[in-house]
Structures are given as structure tokens and as C-alpha cells.
Amino acid sequence: MTTPAVSFEVFPPRTVGAAFKLWDAAQALAPLAPRFFSVTYGAGGTTRDLTHDSAHVLHRTSGLPVAGHLTCVGASRAETMEVADKFAEAGIKDIVALRGDPQAGTDKFVPHPEGFADSCELIEALAKTGKFTIRVGAYPDPHPEAADQQANIDWLKRKFDAGADEALTQFFFEADTFLRFRDACVKAGINKPITPGILPVVNWTSARKFAVKCGTPVPEWVDQAYEAAIRDDRHDLLAQAMCTELCSELIDEGVDALHFYTLNRAELTRDVCRAIGVTPQVDLSDVA
């Protein structure tokens, strides 16, 4: 089995305790030589400053590439590009460009009166600067706001045409979901990298709620497996086995990079990586 490249997503901490969890996760995962860490925005852009500060500190202390998330929500074009400039000044040359979730108290994305109307406009503006590697989101299952899966694929193609370099997918539970999506994208003329997003399930109840919220179907067999595992106190064992099998199936089908949603919890992600042959490559000595 070919050893894949890996990358890891973390979220910015809101408390001192959460900050220690983030740095502990970074210290545990950085020796696996990830292509990059990505640092998310909160819903509605609520952690914009925390995202910038966390990305800056993580880049400075680890010496590894860091991708800051940037969305269109709740800000003018000028304010959004100011955040991008701050990323560049901090040495962060990777951005995950997203439309973003609706702001708190709303159920639909409404552009700022002076802001970007959608992710494609944001991508075009970032690409014109020539400063960044631009990554975008992709949906192997239909996005809740998409008419159908073809609409997802058409929208992804627009993102690449606007200047995106790579797509990172929403998580999924079965390898065939991603493989069908990858084939459909190739058929649509998309020839840039599409990296599957992998969610090691730390807590099944939370993961299932999140899947439902973002339109990710939960196969019946997965539900049944976790119900039995929780009853038998084998949740973590099942989570590692299922995630490892999913990654192995993808690798066997030619996938050469995986993006892990860590939830700032390194243990399960690290164990899965080691199971698929991703072993420590470097030491990280100054993460604090």
C-alpha cells in the first residue's frame, strides 16, 4: 500500500484550556510531516481574529505550512482582503477559501452589502494577488443547498476556473461515495487535485449530528455498528478500525493524499495514520 500524504484541520481555541489542547494536538501530529495544518473559522465568521492568531502561532512555532480559512460572511471585500494580507504578512501563504455558513440567527447565507457574493468571487480576488495557494471545499454528497449532485460538481468546476488549486471534501462514511464523486469530476473536465476529507469519529453522537446538519448520509450499517460498539464499550476500537479501513480502501484506489478533521484531538487521527503507514518524520521541539 502506498503511503499517502496527510494534512490536518484544527479549530481556533476560545479558552486557555482549549489552547493547550490545540498545541498538544499539533505537537502529536506535526512529526507525521503533514503537508499543512488548516485552521477553521467559526460559524458565521465568528472566530476571524482567533483564526488568524492561531494560524500565525501554529506556523511560527511548528515551522510547518498552515492554511488559514477565509470566508465571505459578515465582512466587506476590503475587510476580507485585509485579513488575507495579514495572513501573508505572517508568512501564511495557504488559504482555504469558503463561502461560509450563515451568520448566527439566520438560516440562509446573505452577502454583506459590500462583500463577496460567493466563494468564486473570493477565489478570483485571492488568485489575482498571486500570494496564495488556494484550497476550496467540495461535496461528495449533495450540499444541502444544491439542487442535485451535478450542481455540486458544476460549482466545484467554477471554483477551479476562478483560480483554486485544490479541493478538500466534506467527510463521508463509505469509500465509494468519494470514488464516484472523483470519477464524475474527471468526466466534467476537472483535472486538479481533490483530496478526501476524513473524520476520525471521537464521539459518535456528535459526529452523527454534524453529518445530518451538513447533509452527509449515514449508512444504516454504520449506525448499527456504533450502537453495538457503544453498548459493548468498544466505541474507540470501532472508530479506529472503520477509519483505517476507509483510508485503506481510498489508497488502494489511487488516492495519494488525505485531509483529517481532527477536532483538536490527536490520538485517534495519529493512530489511524500510523496504521496506514504514515510514521513520524520530524521532531517538534518548540510548540508551547
Coordinates of C-alpha atoms in Angstrom, one line a residue:
M1 CA 0.0 0.0 0.0
T2 CA 1.4 3.4 -1.0
T3 CA 1.8 5.8 1.9
P4 CA -0.3 8.9 1.4
A5 CA 0.5 12.5 2.1
V6 CA -1.6 13.9 5.0
S7 CA -2.9 17.2 6.3
F8 CA -4.8 18.1 9.4
E9 CA -7.6 20.5 10.3
V10 CA -7.8 22.1 13.7
F11 CA -10.0 24.9 15.1
P12 CA -9.0 28.0 17.0
P13 CA -9.3 27.8 20.8
R14 CA -11.6 30.1 22.7
T15 CA -10.1 29.4 26.2
V16 CA -6.7 28.8 27.8
G17 CA -7.6 25.1 28.3
A18 CA -8.6 24.8 24.6
A19 CA -5.4 26.4 23.6
F20 CA -3.4 23.8 25.4
K21 CA -5.4 21.0 23.7
L22 CA -4.7 22.6 20.3
W23 CA -0.9 22.8 20.9
D24 CA -0.9 19.3 22.3
A25 CA -2.6 18.1 19.1
A26 CA -0.1 20.0 17.0
Q27 CA 2.8 18.5 18.9
A28 CA 1.5 15.0 18.4
L29 CA 0.7 15.3 14.7
A30 CA 3.5 17.5 13.4
P31 CA 6.0 14.7 13.5
L32 CA 3.9 13.0 10.8
A33 CA 5.2 15.6 8.4
P34 CA 1.8 16.9 7.2
R35 CA 1.5 18.9 4.0
F36 CA -0.2 21.6 6.1
F37 CA -2.4 22.3 9.1
S38 CA -5.6 24.2 8.3
V39 CA -7.3 26.4 10.9
T40 CA -11.0 26.9 10.6
Y41 CA -13.4 29.8 11.0
G42 CA -16.3 29.6 13.4
A43 CA -19.8 29.6 12.0
G44 CA -20.6 33.0 10.5
G45 CA -17.0 34.1 10.7
T46 CA -17.2 34.3 14.5
T47 CA -13.5 33.4 15.1
R48 CA -11.9 35.5 12.4
D49 CA -9.3 37.1 14.7
L50 CA -8.8 33.8 16.6
T51 CA -8.2 32.0 13.3
H52 CA -5.6 34.5 12.2
D53 CA -3.8 34.4 15.6
S54 CA -3.9 30.6 15.9
A55 CA -2.7 30.2 12.4
H56 CA 0.2 32.6 13.0
V57 CA 1.3 31.0 16.2
L58 CA 1.0 27.5 14.8
H59 CA 3.1 28.4 11.8
R60 CA 5.7 30.2 13.8
T61 CA 6.1 27.5 16.5
S62 CA 5.9 24.5 14.2
G63 CA 7.7 25.8 11.1
L64 CA 5.1 23.9 9.1
P65 CA 2.8 25.2 6.4
V66 CA -0.5 26.5 7.8
A67 CA -3.7 27.2 5.8
G68 CA -6.0 29.8 7.2
H69 CA -9.7 29.6 6.5
L70 CA -11.3 32.7 5.0
T71 CA -15.0 33.2 4.3
C72 CA -17.3 35.8 2.7
V73 CA -19.5 36.1 5.8
G74 CA -20.2 39.3 7.6
A75 CA -17.4 41.4 6.0
S76 CA -16.8 43.8 3.1
R77 CA -14.4 42.9 0.3
A78 CA -11.9 45.3 1.7
E79 CA -12.1 43.8 5.2
T80 CA -11.9 40.2 3.9
M81 CA -8.8 41.0 1.7
E82 CA -7.2 42.8 4.7
V83 CA -7.4 39.5 6.6
A84 CA -5.8 37.8 3.6
D85 CA -3.0 40.4 3.7
K86 CA -2.4 39.8 7.4
F87 CA -2.1 36.1 6.7
A88 CA 0.5 36.8 4.0
E89 CA 2.4 39.2 6.3
A90 CA 2.5 36.4 8.9
G91 CA 4.1 34.0 6.4
I92 CA 0.9 32.1 5.8
K93 CA 0.6 31.5 2.0
D94 CA -2.1 28.9 2.0
I95 CA -5.8 29.8 2.3
V96 CA -8.9 27.7 2.4
A97 CA -11.4 29.9 0.7
L98 CA -15.1 29.3 1.5
R99 CA -18.4 31.0 1.3
G100 CA -19.0 30.3 4.9
D101 CA -22.0 29.3 7.0
P102 CA -24.9 31.7 7.6
Q103 CA -24.4 34.1 10.5
A104 CA -26.0 33.3 13.9
G105 CA -29.7 33.8 13.9
T106 CA -30.1 33.2 10.2
D107 CA -30.7 30.1 8.1
K108 CA -29.5 31.4 4.8
F109 CA -26.3 33.0 3.6
V110 CA -26.8 36.7 2.8
P111 CA -23.8 38.5 1.3
H112 CA -22.5 41.6 3.0
P113 CA -23.7 44.7 1.1
E114 CA -20.1 45.4 0.1
G115 CA -18.8 41.9 0.3
F116 CA -18.2 38.9 -1.9
A117 CA -21.3 37.4 -3.3
D118 CA -19.9 33.8 -3.2
S119 CA -16.8 31.8 -2.9
C120 CA -15.9 32.1 -6.6
E121 CA -15.6 35.9 -6.2
L122 CA -13.4 35.5 -3.2
I123 CA -11.2 32.9 -5.0
E124 CA -10.8 35.3 -8.0
A125 CA -9.7 38.1 -5.7
L126 CA -7.2 35.9 -3.9
A127 CA -5.8 34.5 -7.1
K128 CA -5.2 38.0 -8.5
T129 CA -2.8 38.7 -5.7
G130 CA -0.6 35.8 -6.6
K131 CA 0.3 35.4 -3.0
F132 CA -1.5 32.2 -2.1
T133 CA -2.1 28.5 -2.7
I134 CA -5.9 28.4 -2.7
R135 CA -7.9 25.4 -1.4
V136 CA -11.7 25.1 -1.5
G137 CA -14.5 22.9 -0.3
A138 CA -16.1 20.1 -2.2
Y139 CA -19.1 17.8 -1.5
P140 CA -19.0 14.1 -2.5
D141 CA -22.6 14.0 -1.2
P142 CA -25.1 16.8 -2.3
H143 CA -24.7 20.0 -0.4
P144 CA -27.9 20.8 1.5
E145 CA -28.4 23.9 -0.7
A146 CA -27.6 22.2 -4.0
A147 CA -30.4 21.1 -6.4
D148 CA -28.5 17.8 -7.1
Q149 CA -25.0 16.3 -7.2
Q150 CA -24.4 17.7 -10.7
A151 CA -24.8 21.2 -9.3
N152 CA -22.1 20.4 -6.7
I153 CA -19.8 19.3 -9.5
D154 CA -20.6 22.4 -11.7
W155 CA -19.9 24.7 -8.7
L156 CA -16.6 23.0 -8.0
K157 CA -15.5 23.5 -11.6
R158 CA -16.3 27.2 -11.3
K159 CA -14.1 27.4 -8.2
F160 CA -11.2 25.8 -10.1
D161 CA -11.8 28.0 -13.1
A162 CA -11.7 31.0 -10.7
G163 CA -8.2 30.1 -9.6
A164 CA -8.4 27.4 -6.9
D165 CA -5.5 24.9 -6.7
E166 CA -7.0 22.0 -4.7
A167 CA -10.3 20.9 -3.2
L168 CA -10.8 19.3 0.2
T169 CA -14.0 17.4 0.6
Q170 CA -16.6 17.1 3.3
F171 CA -16.3 13.9 5.2
F172 CA -18.2 10.7 4.2
F173 CA -18.6 7.2 5.5
E174 CA -18.0 4.9 2.5
A175 CA -15.1 5.0 0.0
D176 CA -17.5 4.6 -2.9
T177 CA -19.0 7.9 -2.1
F178 CA -15.7 9.7 -2.8
L179 CA -14.7 7.5 -5.7
R180 CA -18.0 8.1 -7.6
F181 CA -17.6 11.8 -7.0
R182 CA -14.0 11.8 -8.2
D183 CA -15.0 9.9 -11.4
A184 CA -17.8 12.4 -12.0
C185 CA -15.4 15.3 -11.6
V186 CA -13.0 13.9 -14.1
K187 CA -15.9 13.4 -16.5
A188 CA -16.8 17.1 -16.0
G189 CA -13.3 18.1 -17.1
I190 CA -11.9 18.8 -13.6
N191 CA -8.2 17.9 -13.5
K192 CA -6.9 19.5 -10.3
P193 CA -6.4 17.6 -7.0
I194 CA -9.5 16.6 -5.0
T195 CA -8.4 15.4 -1.5
P196 CA -10.9 13.4 0.5
G197 CA -11.8 14.7 4.0
I198 CA -11.6 12.1 6.7
L199 CA -13.4 12.3 10.1
P200 CA -12.0 10.0 12.8
V201 CA -15.1 9.6 15.0
V202 CA -14.1 10.7 18.5
N203 CA -17.8 10.8 19.6
W204 CA -20.5 9.1 17.5
T205 CA -23.4 11.1 18.9
S206 CA -21.7 14.4 18.0
A207 CA -20.4 13.1 14.6
R208 CA -23.8 11.9 13.6
K209 CA -25.5 15.2 14.5
F210 CA -22.8 17.0 12.4
A211 CA -23.3 14.6 9.5
V212 CA -27.1 15.3 9.5
K213 CA -26.5 19.1 9.7
C214 CA -24.2 19.1 6.7
G215 CA -26.1 16.7 4.5
T216 CA -23.8 13.7 4.8
P217 CA -25.9 10.5 4.6
V218 CA -25.3 8.0 7.5
P219 CA -25.5 4.4 6.2
E220 CA -27.7 2.1 8.3
W221 CA -24.8 -0.3 8.8
V222 CA -22.7 2.5 10.3
D223 CA -25.5 3.4 12.7
Q224 CA -25.9 -0.2 13.8
A225 CA -22.1 -0.8 14.2
Y226 CA -21.8 2.2 16.5
E227 CA -24.9 1.3 18.5
A228 CA -23.4 -2.1 19.2
A229 CA -19.9 -0.7 19.9
I230 CA -21.2 1.8 22.4
R231 CA -23.3 -0.9 24.1
D232 CA -20.2 -3.1 24.4
D233 CA -17.9 -0.2 25.4
R234 CA -15.8 -0.6 22.2
H235 CA -16.5 2.7 20.5
D236 CA -12.9 3.8 20.1
L237 CA -11.8 0.4 18.8
L238 CA -14.6 0.5 16.2
A239 CA -13.8 4.1 15.3
Q240 CA -10.1 3.3 14.6
A241 CA -10.9 0.2 12.6
M242 CA -13.6 1.8 10.4
C243 CA -11.5 4.9 9.7
T244 CA -8.4 2.9 8.9
E245 CA -10.4 0.6 6.6
L246 CA -11.9 3.7 4.8
C247 CA -8.4 5.2 4.3
S248 CA -7.0 1.9 3.1
E249 CA -9.8 1.5 0.5
L250 CA -9.1 5.0 -0.8
I251 CA -5.4 4.4 -1.0
D252 CA -6.0 1.1 -2.9
E253 CA -8.0 3.2 -5.4
G254 CA -5.1 5.6 -6.1
V255 CA -5.8 8.3 -3.6
D256 CA -2.5 9.8 -2.6
A257 CA -3.5 12.4 -0.1
L258 CA -5.9 12.5 2.9
H259 CA -7.1 15.5 4.9
F260 CA -8.1 14.7 8.5
Y261 CA -10.7 16.6 10.6
T262 CA -9.0 16.2 14.0
L263 CA -11.4 18.3 16.2
N264 CA -8.2 19.2 18.1
R265 CA -7.9 15.6 19.3
A266 CA -4.8 13.9 18.0
E267 CA -4.9 10.4 19.4
L268 CA -7.3 8.7 17.0
T269 CA -6.0 10.6 14.0
R270 CA -2.4 9.7 14.9
D271 CA -3.3 6.0 15.4
V272 CA -5.1 5.8 12.0
C273 CA -2.2 7.5 10.3
R274 CA 0.3 5.0 11.7
A275 CA -2.0 2.1 10.7
I276 CA -1.8 3.3 7.1
G277 CA 1.9 3.7 7.2
V278 CA 2.3 7.4 8.0
T279 CA 5.0 7.4 10.7
P280 CA 6.9 10.2 12.5
Q281 CA 9.4 12.0 10.2
V282 CA 10.4 15.1 12.2
D283 CA 10.7 16.3 15.8
L284 CA 8.7 19.3 17.0
S285 CA 10.5 20.8 20.0
D286 CA 9.2 24.3 20.4
V287 CA 5.4 24.1 20.4
A288 CA 4.2 25.5 23.7

